[in-house]
PDB file of C-alpha atoms and ligand atoms in Angstrom:
ATOM      1  CA  MET A   1      14.335  -8.543  -4.867  1.00 52.00           C
ATOM      2  CA  THR A   2      16.430 -11.072  -6.754  1.00 62.00           C
ATOM      3  CA  LYS A   3      14.563 -13.908  -8.170  1.00 80.00           C
ATOM      4  CA  ILE A   4      14.792 -17.135  -6.086  1.00 90.00           C
ATOM      5  CA  GLY A   5      14.441 -20.484  -7.805  1.00 95.00           C
ATOM      6  CA  ARG A   6      11.862 -23.089  -6.464  1.00 95.00           C
ATOM      7  CA  ASN A   7      14.562 -25.223  -5.572  1.00 97.00           C
ATOM      8  CA  ASP A   8      17.027 -23.012  -4.216  1.00 96.00           C
ATOM      9  CA  PRO A   9      17.560 -22.772  -0.428  1.00 96.00           C
ATOM     10  CA  CYS A  10      14.746 -20.413   1.211  1.00 96.00           C
ATOM     11  CA  TRP A  11      15.586 -16.847   2.091  1.00 94.00           C
ATOM     12  CA  CYS A  12      14.526 -17.446   5.566  1.00 94.00           C
ATOM     13  CA  GLY A  13      17.729 -19.484   6.507  1.00 91.00           C
ATOM     14  CA  SER A  14      15.763 -22.856   7.245  1.00 93.00           C
ATOM     15  CA  GLY A  15      17.655 -24.825   4.801  1.00 94.00           C
ATOM     16  CA  LYS A  16      14.233 -26.098   3.112  1.00 96.00           C
ATOM     17  CA  LYS A  17      14.006 -25.717  -0.515  1.00 97.00           C
ATOM     18  CA  TYR A  18      12.024 -22.545  -1.296  1.00 97.00           C
ATOM     19  CA  LYS A  19       9.016 -24.200  -2.929  1.00 97.00           C
ATOM     20  CA  LYS A  20       8.551 -26.081   0.453  1.00 97.00           C
ATOM     21  CA  CYS A  21       9.390 -23.326   2.509  1.00 96.00           C
ATOM     22  CA  HIS A  22       8.227 -19.335   2.128  1.00 95.00           C
ATOM     23  CA  ALA A  23       7.198 -19.870  -1.604  1.00 94.00           C
ATOM     24  CA  ALA A  24       3.604 -19.809  -0.806  1.00 92.00           C
ATOM     25  CA  PHE A  25       3.977 -17.136   1.778  1.00 92.00           C
ATOM     26  CA  ASP A  26       5.705 -14.724  -0.883  1.00 90.00           C
ATOM     27  CA  ALA A  27       2.955 -15.529  -3.683  1.00 89.00           C
ATOM     28  CA  LYS A  28       0.241 -14.440  -1.003  1.00 88.00           C
ATOM     29  CA  LEU A  29       1.843 -11.010  -1.232  1.00 86.00           C
ATOM     30  CA  MET A  30       1.935 -10.992  -4.919  1.00 78.00           C
ATOM     31  CA  ASP A  31      -1.654 -10.896  -4.861  1.00 71.00           C
ATOM     32  CA  PRO A  32      -3.182  -8.070  -6.850  1.00 49.00           C
ATOM     33  CA  ALA A  33      -5.185  -6.968  -4.090  1.00 54.00           C
ATOM     34  CA  PHE A  34      -1.953  -5.538  -2.617  1.00 63.00           C
ATOM     35  CA  ASN A  35      -1.237  -3.629  -5.553  1.00 72.00           C
ATOM     36  CA  GLY A  36       0.182  -0.309  -4.443  1.00 86.00           C
ATOM     37  CA  HIS A  37       0.670  -1.398  -0.854  1.00 92.00           C
ATOM     38  CA  PRO A  38       4.129  -1.455   0.562  1.00 92.00           C
ATOM     39  CA  VAL A  39       5.063  -4.973   1.002  1.00 92.00           C
ATOM     40  CA  PRO A  40       7.843  -5.868   4.081  1.00 94.00           C
ATOM     41  CA  ASP A  41      11.163  -6.857   2.966  1.00 91.00           C
ATOM     42  CA  HIS A  42      12.230 -10.376   4.256  1.00 94.00           C
ATOM     43  CA  ARG A  43      14.328  -8.801   7.009  1.00 97.00           C
ATOM     44  CA  LEU A  44      11.164  -7.600   8.489  1.00 97.00           C
ATOM     45  CA  ILE A  45       9.995 -11.217   8.599  1.00 97.00           C
ATOM     46  CA  LEU A  46      11.355 -12.597  11.836  1.00 98.00           C
ATOM     47  CA  SER A  47      12.233 -16.255  12.502  1.00 97.00           C
ATOM     48  CA  ALA A  48      11.108 -18.257  15.362  1.00 97.00           C
ATOM     49  CA  GLU A  49      14.716 -18.119  16.786  1.00 97.00           C
ATOM     50  CA  GLN A  50      14.544 -14.295  16.592  1.00 98.00           C
ATOM     51  CA  ILE A  51      11.305 -14.110  18.237  1.00 98.00           C
ATOM     52  CA  GLU A  52      12.502 -16.136  21.306  1.00 98.00           C
ATOM     53  CA  LYS A  53      15.276 -13.553  21.663  1.00 98.00           C
ATOM     54  CA  ILE A  54      13.186 -10.626  21.478  1.00 99.00           C
ATOM     55  CA  LYS A  55      10.510 -12.532  23.921  1.00 99.00           C
ATOM     56  CA  ALA A  56      13.639 -12.764  26.183  1.00 99.00           C
ATOM     57  CA  SER A  57      14.467  -8.855  25.835  1.00 99.00           C
ATOM     58  CA  ALA A  58      10.594  -8.334  26.552  1.00 99.00           C
ATOM     59  CA  ALA A  59      10.532 -10.221  29.702  1.00 99.00           C
ATOM     60  CA  VAL A  60      13.381  -7.954  31.332  1.00 99.00           C
ATOM     61  CA  ASN A  61      11.539  -4.873  29.535  1.00 99.00           C
ATOM     62  CA  LYS A  62       8.150  -5.788  31.451  1.00 99.00           C
ATOM     63  CA  GLY A  63      10.096  -6.699  34.500  1.00 99.00           C
ATOM     64  CA  ALA A  64      11.810  -3.280  34.617  1.00 99.00           C
ATOM     65  CA  LEU A  65       7.896  -1.453  34.159  1.00 99.00           C
ATOM     66  CA  ASP A  66       6.882  -3.804  36.850  1.00 99.00           C
ATOM     67  CA  TYR A  67       9.566  -2.953  39.176  1.00 98.00           C
ATOM     68  CA  VAL A  68       8.720   0.945  38.606  1.00 99.00           C
ATOM     69  CA  ALA A  69       4.797   0.327  39.221  1.00 98.00           C
ATOM     70  CA  GLU A  70       5.657  -1.182  42.740  1.00 98.00           C
ATOM     71  CA  ARG A  71       7.645   1.861  43.731  1.00 98.00           C
ATOM     72  CA  ILE A  72       6.118   4.978  41.984  1.00 98.00           C
ATOM     73  CA  GLY A  73       4.307   7.491  43.744  1.00 98.00           C
ATOM     74  CA  VAL A  74       3.982  11.032  45.208  1.00 98.00           C
ATOM     75  CA  GLY A  75       7.501  12.217  46.042  1.00 98.00           C
ATOM     76  CA  THR A  76       9.391  10.092  43.781  1.00 98.00           C
ATOM     77  CA  THR A  77      12.013  11.963  41.261  1.00 99.00           C
ATOM     78  CA  THR A  78      12.108  11.107  37.484  1.00 99.00           C
ATOM     79  CA  GLN A  79      15.719  10.334  38.231  1.00 99.00           C
ATOM     80  CA  GLU A  80      15.031   7.820  40.800  1.00 99.00           C
ATOM     81  CA  ILE A  81      12.769   6.073  37.928  1.00 99.00           C
ATOM     82  CA  ASP A  82      15.844   6.009  36.037  1.00 99.00           C
ATOM     83  CA  ASP A  83      17.994   4.723  38.553  1.00 99.00           C
ATOM     84  CA  TRP A  84      15.411   2.005  39.122  1.00 99.00           C
ATOM     85  CA  VAL A  85      15.139   1.059  35.422  1.00 99.00           C
ATOM     86  CA  HIS A  86      18.843   1.055  35.005  1.00 99.00           C
ATOM     87  CA  GLU A  87      19.627  -1.003  38.021  1.00 98.00           C
ATOM     88  CA  TYR A  88      16.954  -3.405  37.056  1.00 99.00           C
ATOM     89  CA  THR A  89      17.840  -3.660  33.611  1.00 99.00           C
ATOM     90  CA  VAL A  90      21.598  -4.019  34.159  1.00 98.00           C
ATOM     91  CA  SER A  91      21.392  -6.529  36.746  1.00 98.00           C
ATOM     92  CA  HIS A  92      19.322  -8.819  34.495  1.00 98.00           C
ATOM     93  CA  GLY A  93      22.216  -8.749  31.781  1.00 98.00           C
ATOM     94  CA  ALA A  94      20.620  -5.987  29.474  1.00 99.00           C
ATOM     95  CA  ILE A  95      21.041  -2.614  28.456  1.00 98.00           C
ATOM     96  CA  PRO A  96      18.597   0.106  28.600  1.00 99.00           C
ATOM     97  CA  ALA A  97      18.017   1.090  24.735  1.00 99.00           C
ATOM     98  CA  PRO A  98      17.632   4.820  25.318  1.00 98.00           C
ATOM     99  CA  LEU A  99      20.864   5.414  26.924  1.00 98.00           C
ATOM    100  CA  ASN A 100      23.156   7.196  24.280  1.00 98.00           C
ATOM    101  CA  TYR A 101      20.678   6.395  21.550  1.00 98.00           C
ATOM    102  CA  GLU A 102      21.087   9.541  19.168  1.00 98.00           C
ATOM    103  CA  GLY A 103      22.560  11.160  22.325  1.00 97.00           C
ATOM    104  CA  TYR A 104      19.585  10.539  24.551  1.00 98.00           C
ATOM    105  CA  PRO A 105      21.379  10.924  28.229  1.00 98.00           C
ATOM    106  CA  LYS A 106      19.067   8.677  30.346  1.00 98.00           C
ATOM    107  CA  SER A 107      17.987   5.027  30.567  1.00 99.00           C
ATOM    108  CA  VAL A 108      14.216   5.588  30.144  1.00 99.00           C
ATOM    109  CA  CYS A 109      11.682   8.461  29.147  1.00 99.00           C
ATOM    110  CA  THR A 110       9.364  10.012  31.838  1.00 99.00           C
ATOM    111  CA  SER A 111       6.731  12.115  30.581  1.00 99.00           C
ATOM    112  CA  ILE A 112       4.433  14.234  32.773  1.00 99.00           C
ATOM    113  CA  ASP A 113       1.052  15.840  32.076  1.00 98.00           C
ATOM    114  CA  GLU A 114       1.549  18.101  29.118  1.00 98.00           C
ATOM    115  CA  VAL A 115       4.536  16.393  28.071  1.00 98.00           C
ATOM    116  CA  VAL A 116       3.588  14.008  25.086  1.00 98.00           C
ATOM    117  CA  CYS A 117       7.071  11.642  25.119  1.00 98.00           C
ATOM    118  CA  HIS A 118      10.542  11.793  25.583  1.00 98.00           C
ATOM    119  CA  GLY A 119      10.762  13.680  28.817  1.00 98.00           C
ATOM    120  CA  ILE A 120      14.090  13.506  30.556  1.00 98.00           C
ATOM    121  CA  PRO A 121      14.534  12.284  33.859  1.00 99.00           C
ATOM    122  CA  SER A 122      15.978  14.900  36.451  1.00 98.00           C
ATOM    123  CA  SER A 123      16.794  14.738  40.299  1.00 98.00           C
ATOM    124  CA  ASP A 124      14.871  18.258  40.358  1.00 98.00           C
ATOM    125  CA  ARG A 125      11.634  16.892  39.064  1.00 98.00           C
ATOM    126  CA  VAL A 126       9.545  15.409  42.062  1.00 98.00           C
ATOM    127  CA  LEU A 127       6.384  13.617  41.216  1.00 99.00           C
ATOM    128  CA  LYS A 128       3.335  15.395  42.800  1.00 98.00           C
ATOM    129  CA  GLU A 129      -0.187  14.330  43.688  1.00 98.00           C
ATOM    130  CA  GLY A 130      -2.657  14.542  40.691  1.00 98.00           C
ATOM    131  CA  GLU A 131       0.062  14.142  37.915  1.00 99.00           C
ATOM    132  CA  ILE A 132      -0.030  11.629  35.174  1.00 99.00           C
ATOM    133  CA  VAL A 133       3.217  10.030  33.890  1.00 99.00           C
ATOM    134  CA  ASN A 134       4.290   7.755  31.206  1.00 99.00           C
ATOM    135  CA  VAL A 135       7.094   5.603  31.825  1.00 99.00           C
ATOM    136  CA  ASP A 136       8.803   4.411  28.529  1.00 99.00           C
ATOM    137  CA  CYS A 137      11.135   1.402  28.814  1.00 98.00           C
ATOM    138  CA  SER A 138      13.074  -0.166  26.105  1.00 99.00           C
ATOM    139  CA  THR A 139      15.639  -3.044  26.509  1.00 99.00           C
ATOM    140  CA  ILE A 140      18.677  -4.454  24.486  1.00 99.00           C
ATOM    141  CA  LEU A 141      19.200  -8.259  25.492  1.00 99.00           C
ATOM    142  CA  ASP A 142      21.778 -10.159  23.282  1.00 98.00           C
ATOM    143  CA  GLY A 143      21.204  -7.363  20.585  1.00 98.00           C
ATOM    144  CA  TYR A 144      17.536  -7.645  20.526  1.00 99.00           C
ATOM    145  CA  TYR A 145      15.252  -4.954  21.114  1.00 99.00           C
ATOM    146  CA  SER A 146      11.870  -4.477  23.239  1.00 99.00           C
ATOM    147  CA  ASP A 147       9.733  -1.323  23.847  1.00 98.00           C
ATOM    148  CA  SER A 148       6.558  -0.635  25.651  1.00 99.00           C
ATOM    149  CA  SER A 149       5.232   1.976  28.078  1.00 99.00           C
ATOM    150  CA  ARG A 150       2.742   2.463  30.713  1.00 99.00           C
ATOM    151  CA  MET A 151       0.801   5.241  32.387  1.00 99.00           C
ATOM    152  CA  PHE A 152       0.847   5.852  36.248  1.00 99.00           C
ATOM    153  CA  CYS A 153      -1.691   8.200  38.130  1.00 98.00           C
ATOM    154  CA  ILE A 154       0.380   9.832  41.067  1.00 98.00           C
ATOM    155  CA  GLY A 155      -1.807  10.051  44.062  1.00 98.00           C
ATOM    156  CA  VAL A 156      -5.329  11.221  43.573  1.00 98.00           C
ATOM    157  CA  VAL A 157      -5.940  12.320  39.972  1.00 98.00           C
ATOM    158  CA  SER A 158      -8.707  14.362  38.686  1.00 98.00           C
ATOM    159  CA  PRO A 159     -11.516  12.359  36.725  1.00 98.00           C
ATOM    160  CA  GLU A 160     -10.692  14.190  33.430  1.00 98.00           C
ATOM    161  CA  LYS A 161      -7.128  13.183  33.498  1.00 98.00           C
ATOM    162  CA  LYS A 162      -8.041   9.659  34.914  1.00 98.00           C
ATOM    163  CA  ARG A 163     -10.296   9.443  31.862  1.00 99.00           C
ATOM    164  CA  LEU A 164      -7.762  10.426  29.389  1.00 99.00           C
ATOM    165  CA  VAL A 165      -5.429   7.711  30.779  1.00 99.00           C
ATOM    166  CA  GLU A 166      -8.124   5.077  30.504  1.00 98.00           C
ATOM    167  CA  VAL A 167      -9.304   6.202  26.941  1.00 99.00           C
ATOM    168  CA  THR A 168      -5.584   6.067  25.733  1.00 99.00           C
ATOM    169  CA  ARG A 169      -5.199   2.523  27.157  1.00 99.00           C
ATOM    170  CA  GLU A 170      -8.428   1.703  25.124  1.00 99.00           C
ATOM    171  CA  ALA A 171      -7.407   3.208  22.015  1.00 99.00           C
ATOM    172  CA  MET A 172      -4.231   1.262  22.177  1.00 99.00           C
ATOM    173  CA  TYR A 173      -6.148  -2.055  22.692  1.00 99.00           C
ATOM    174  CA  LYS A 174      -8.686  -0.721  19.715  1.00 98.00           C
ATOM    175  CA  GLY A 175      -5.448  -0.646  17.564  1.00 99.00           C
ATOM    176  CA  LEU A 176      -4.130  -4.156  18.584  1.00 99.00           C
ATOM    177  CA  GLU A 177      -7.507  -5.699  17.831  1.00 98.00           C
ATOM    178  CA  ALA A 178      -7.242  -4.279  14.400  1.00 98.00           C
ATOM    179  CA  VAL A 179      -3.975  -6.278  13.727  1.00 98.00           C
ATOM    180  CA  LYS A 180      -4.538  -9.298  11.638  1.00 97.00           C
ATOM    181  CA  PRO A 181      -2.531 -11.000   8.933  1.00 96.00           C
ATOM    182  CA  TYR A 182      -2.803  -9.590   5.410  1.00 94.00           C
ATOM    183  CA  GLY A 183      -4.641  -6.438   6.757  1.00 95.00           C
ATOM    184  CA  PHE A 184      -2.796  -3.251   6.654  1.00 95.00           C
ATOM    185  CA  VAL A 185      -1.060  -0.879   8.886  1.00 97.00           C
ATOM    186  CA  GLY A 186      -3.554   1.842   8.574  1.00 98.00           C
ATOM    187  CA  ASP A 187      -6.178  -0.309  10.020  1.00 98.00           C
ATOM    188  CA  ILE A 188      -4.360   0.280  13.201  1.00 98.00           C
ATOM    189  CA  GLY A 189      -4.419   3.920  13.493  1.00 98.00           C
ATOM    190  CA  ALA A 190      -8.023   4.162  11.982  1.00 98.00           C
ATOM    191  CA  ALA A 191      -9.069   2.228  14.976  1.00 99.00           C
ATOM    192  CA  VAL A 192      -6.993   4.150  17.713  1.00 99.00           C
ATOM    193  CA  LYS A 193      -8.349   7.524  15.951  1.00 98.00           C
ATOM    194  CA  ALA A 194     -11.979   6.522  15.874  1.00 98.00           C
ATOM    195  CA  HIS A 195     -11.757   5.685  19.498  1.00 99.00           C
ATOM    196  CA  ALA A 196      -9.756   8.660  20.705  1.00 98.00           C
ATOM    197  CA  GLU A 197     -12.140  11.299  18.650  1.00 98.00           C
ATOM    198  CA  ALA A 198     -15.336   9.408  19.536  1.00 98.00           C
ATOM    199  CA  ASN A 199     -14.406  10.371  23.356  1.00 98.00           C
ATOM    200  CA  GLY A 200     -13.599  13.956  22.511  1.00 98.00           C
ATOM    201  CA  TYR A 201      -9.583  13.893  22.180  1.00 99.00           C
ATOM    202  CA  SER A 202      -6.949  14.611  19.670  1.00 98.00           C
ATOM    203  CA  VAL A 203      -4.407  12.077  18.280  1.00 99.00           C
ATOM    204  CA  VAL A 204      -0.696  12.997  17.899  1.00 98.00           C
ATOM    205  CA  ARG A 205       0.315  12.808  14.331  1.00 98.00           C
ATOM    206  CA  GLU A 206       4.002  13.729  14.222  1.00 98.00           C
ATOM    207  CA  LEU A 207       4.955  10.292  16.056  1.00 98.00           C
ATOM    208  CA  GLY A 208       3.881   7.057  16.197  1.00 98.00           C
ATOM    209  CA  GLY A 209       4.637   3.329  16.233  1.00 98.00           C
ATOM    210  CA  HIS A 210       7.684   1.475  14.558  1.00 98.00           C
ATOM    211  CA  GLY A 211       8.940  -1.741  13.533  1.00 98.00           C
ATOM    212  CA  VAL A 212      11.181  -3.232  16.547  1.00 98.00           C
ATOM    213  CA  GLY A 213      13.180  -6.357  17.692  1.00 98.00           C
ATOM    214  CA  LEU A 214      16.306  -6.434  15.265  1.00 98.00           C
ATOM    215  CA  GLU A 215      16.482  -2.594  15.581  1.00 98.00           C
ATOM    216  CA  PHE A 216      15.205  -0.110  18.189  1.00 98.00           C
ATOM    217  CA  HIS A 217      13.132   1.755  15.305  1.00 98.00           C
ATOM    218  CA  ASP A 218      12.554  -0.057  12.118  1.00 98.00           C
ATOM    219  CA  ASP A 219       9.751   0.031   9.222  1.00 98.00           C
ATOM    220  CA  PRO A 220       6.968   0.221   9.289  1.00 98.00           C
ATOM    221  CA  PHE A 221       5.967   3.492  10.783  1.00 98.00           C
ATOM    222  CA  VAL A 222       2.756   2.945  12.534  1.00 98.00           C
ATOM    223  CA  SER A 223       0.801   6.233  12.303  1.00 98.00           C
ATOM    224  CA  HIS A 224      -2.296   6.614  14.847  1.00 98.00           C
ATOM    225  CA  VAL A 225      -4.184   8.791  12.529  1.00 98.00           C
ATOM    226  CA  ALA A 226      -4.164   6.621   9.313  1.00 98.00           C
ATOM    227  CA  ASP A 227      -7.004   5.365   7.316  1.00 97.00           C
ATOM    228  CA  ALA A 228      -8.225   1.812   7.400  1.00 97.00           C
ATOM    229  CA  GLY A 229      -6.780  -0.222   4.118  1.00 94.00           C
ATOM    230  CA  GLU A 230      -4.048   2.045   3.807  1.00 94.00           C
ATOM    231  CA  GLY A 231      -0.151   1.360   4.101  1.00 94.00           C
ATOM    232  CA  MET A 232       1.959  -1.735   4.514  1.00 95.00           C
ATOM    233  CA  VAL A 233       0.563  -5.172   4.316  1.00 95.00           C
ATOM    234  CA  LEU A 234       0.657  -6.999   7.779  1.00 96.00           C
ATOM    235  CA  VAL A 235       2.508 -10.093   7.156  1.00 95.00           C
ATOM    236  CA  PRO A 236       2.892 -12.960  10.042  1.00 97.00           C
ATOM    237  CA  GLY A 237       6.146 -12.355  11.579  1.00 98.00           C
ATOM    238  CA  MET A 238       6.215  -8.584  11.580  1.00 98.00           C
ATOM    239  CA  MET A 239       6.658  -7.047  14.704  1.00 98.00           C
ATOM    240  CA  PHE A 240       6.072  -3.343  15.649  1.00 99.00           C
ATOM    241  CA  THR A 241       4.805  -1.126  18.478  1.00 99.00           C
ATOM    242  CA  ILE A 242       1.550   0.654  18.719  1.00 99.00           C
ATOM    243  CA  GLU A 243       1.783   3.588  20.865  1.00 98.00           C
ATOM    244  CA  PRO A 244      -0.667   6.183  20.870  1.00 99.00           C
ATOM    245  CA  MET A 245      -0.269   9.550  21.965  1.00 99.00           C
ATOM    246  CA  ILE A 246      -3.802  11.320  22.921  1.00 99.00           C
ATOM    247  CA  ASN A 247      -4.288  14.763  24.037  1.00 99.00           C
ATOM    248  CA  MET A 248      -6.998  16.140  26.037  1.00 98.00           C
ATOM    249  CA  GLY A 249      -6.896  19.460  23.848  1.00 98.00           C
ATOM    250  CA  GLU A 250      -5.478  20.136  20.203  1.00 98.00           C
ATOM    251  CA  ALA A 251      -3.239  17.763  18.735  1.00 98.00           C
ATOM    252  CA  ASP A 252      -0.402  20.069  17.896  1.00 98.00           C
ATOM    253  CA  VAL A 253       2.797  19.397  19.774  1.00 98.00           C
ATOM    254  CA  TRP A 254       6.231  21.241  19.977  1.00 98.00           C
ATOM    255  CA  PHE A 255       9.622  19.741  19.984  1.00 98.00           C
ATOM    256  CA  ASP A 256      11.743  21.424  22.810  1.00 97.00           C
ATOM    257  CA  ASP A 257      15.056  22.396  21.167  1.00 95.00           C
ATOM    258  CA  SER A 258      16.446  23.553  24.790  1.00 96.00           C
ATOM    259  CA  ASP A 259      17.096  19.869  25.400  1.00 97.00           C
ATOM    260  CA  GLY A 260      16.552  18.179  21.988  1.00 97.00           C
ATOM    261  CA  TRP A 261      14.200  15.789  23.225  1.00 98.00           C
ATOM    262  CA  THR A 262      11.035  16.758  25.284  1.00 98.00           C
ATOM    263  CA  VAL A 263       7.695  17.154  23.183  1.00 98.00           C
ATOM    264  CA  ARG A 264       4.941  18.971  24.608  1.00 98.00           C
ATOM    265  CA  THR A 265       1.325  19.826  23.813  1.00 98.00           C
ATOM    266  CA  VAL A 266       1.212  23.391  22.242  1.00 98.00           C
ATOM    267  CA  ASP A 267      -2.048  24.286  24.481  1.00 98.00           C
ATOM    268  CA  GLY A 268      -0.383  23.077  27.647  1.00 98.00           C
ATOM    269  CA  GLN A 269      -3.289  20.643  28.158  1.00 98.00           C
ATOM    270  CA  PRO A 270      -2.420  16.988  29.219  1.00 99.00           C
ATOM    271  CA  SER A 271      -1.422  14.215  26.791  1.00 99.00           C
ATOM    272  CA  ALA A 272      -1.190  10.230  27.900  1.00 99.00           C
ATOM    273  CA  GLN A 273       0.342   7.721  25.923  1.00 99.00           C
ATOM    274  CA  TRP A 274       0.524   3.562  26.261  1.00 99.00           C
ATOM    275  CA  GLU A 275       2.784   1.521  24.175  1.00 99.00           C
ATOM    276  CA  ILE A 276       2.578  -2.146  23.465  1.00 99.00           C
ATOM    277  CA  GLN A 277       5.041  -4.240  21.238  1.00 99.00           C
ATOM    278  CA  VAL A 278       2.921  -6.816  19.170  1.00 99.00           C
ATOM    279  CA  LEU A 279       3.950  -9.685  16.784  1.00 99.00           C
ATOM    280  CA  VAL A 280       1.735 -10.461  13.647  1.00 98.00           C
ATOM    281  CA  THR A 281       1.053 -14.043  13.704  1.00 98.00           C
ATOM    282  CA  THR A 282      -1.113 -16.469  11.423  1.00 97.00           C
ATOM    283  CA  GLU A 283      -3.992 -16.269  13.563  1.00 97.00           C
ATOM    284  CA  GLY A 284      -3.899 -12.611  14.510  1.00 98.00           C
ATOM    285  CA  TYR A 285      -1.419 -11.209  16.784  1.00 98.00           C
ATOM    286  CA  GLU A 286       0.672 -11.952  20.049  1.00 98.00           C
ATOM    287  CA  VAL A 287       1.697  -9.405  22.518  1.00 99.00           C
ATOM    288  CA  ILE A 288       5.226  -9.455  23.134  1.00 99.00           C
ATOM    289  CA  SER A 289       5.836  -6.613  25.666  1.00 98.00           C
ATOM    290  CA  ASP A 290       3.311  -4.422  27.571  1.00 98.00           C
TER     291      ASP A 290
HETATM  292  N1  MF3 B   1      10.958   4.542  23.701  1.00 97.28           N
HETATM  293  C1  MF3 B   1      10.504   5.400  22.693  1.00 97.28           C
HETATM  294  C2  MF3 B   1       9.639   4.809  21.573  1.00 97.28           C
HETATM  295  O1  MF3 B   1       8.558   4.243  22.044  1.00 97.28           O
HETATM  296  C3  MF3 B   1      11.910   5.957  22.107  1.00 97.28           C
HETATM  297  C4  MF3 B   1      12.496   6.706  22.836  1.00 97.28           C
HETATM  298  S1  MF3 B   1      14.039   7.260  22.098  1.00 97.28           S
HETATM  299  C5  MF3 B   1      14.760   8.027  23.578  1.00 97.28           C
HETATM  300  O2  MF3 B   1       9.958   4.565  20.565  1.00 97.28           O
HETATM  301  F1  MF3 B   1      16.012   8.215  23.079  1.00 97.28           F
HETATM  302  F2  MF3 B   1      14.175   9.030  23.752  1.00 97.28           F
HETATM  303  F3  MF3 B   1      15.000   7.147  24.477  1.00 97.28           F
HETATM  304 CO1   CO B   2       8.410   2.897  20.767  1.00 97.28          CO
END
């Protein structure tokens, strides 16, 4: 970081003098209490204008998930879900972020039962009574990114799978409630893990939440198995996802090389995931996409 003079223009682009703008904000991060903790660089502190643009992206993202929610059921193919998301997103002037992302072939991820995440939609895959499916939508509008996912129960689902879906949602909200300015990224994972394990489930370690807004996947990495008080300092203006993947059985997952994307539980037992996009505020947090 280059040293900025107190009378220089602030790094945030406000046009105000640094001493009248973000000087106190930066000083707070210098506090010795944060020694050893990664501190977000200025790029990760979003301006009010950037936040507005990301909220517009999130409105489309949430709309796409609502559109799916109104239609999904027994007999839906995962390709139909892809078509709905693609059509909804494009007709709202946006781009599905997954499409062509690092070679991903579709517009949405659909992850059924033992699929942990990144399931690829297919016209051969028909949703059956009793299945649980995660639909993960990500949107680019005007260059700004949004990302959230929801679980859907198809027809009548066993009480065991229903409980997994509910506890995973609760775990995500426990993580959300742990978000507070000048707390730590590790507080989130600690809260998620405690809730999942108290209910007899295990938490996927290899994948986590991520900074989002200016990029699809940015810093910080948000582990769902972290320790409270560890990791990057949470600073107002940071935005990231919380997206725990919770397994009914063992935590271990495997990455399917045959399609390069699908992640599955090693023991074949079901996994659930919910994803929320959140902004750190001076008071606590604000949900951006869910
Ligand atoms: N939407 C996923 C996430 O929550 C990322 C999917 S990458 C894709 O981070 F290429 F598979 F779409
Ligand atoms: Co995500």
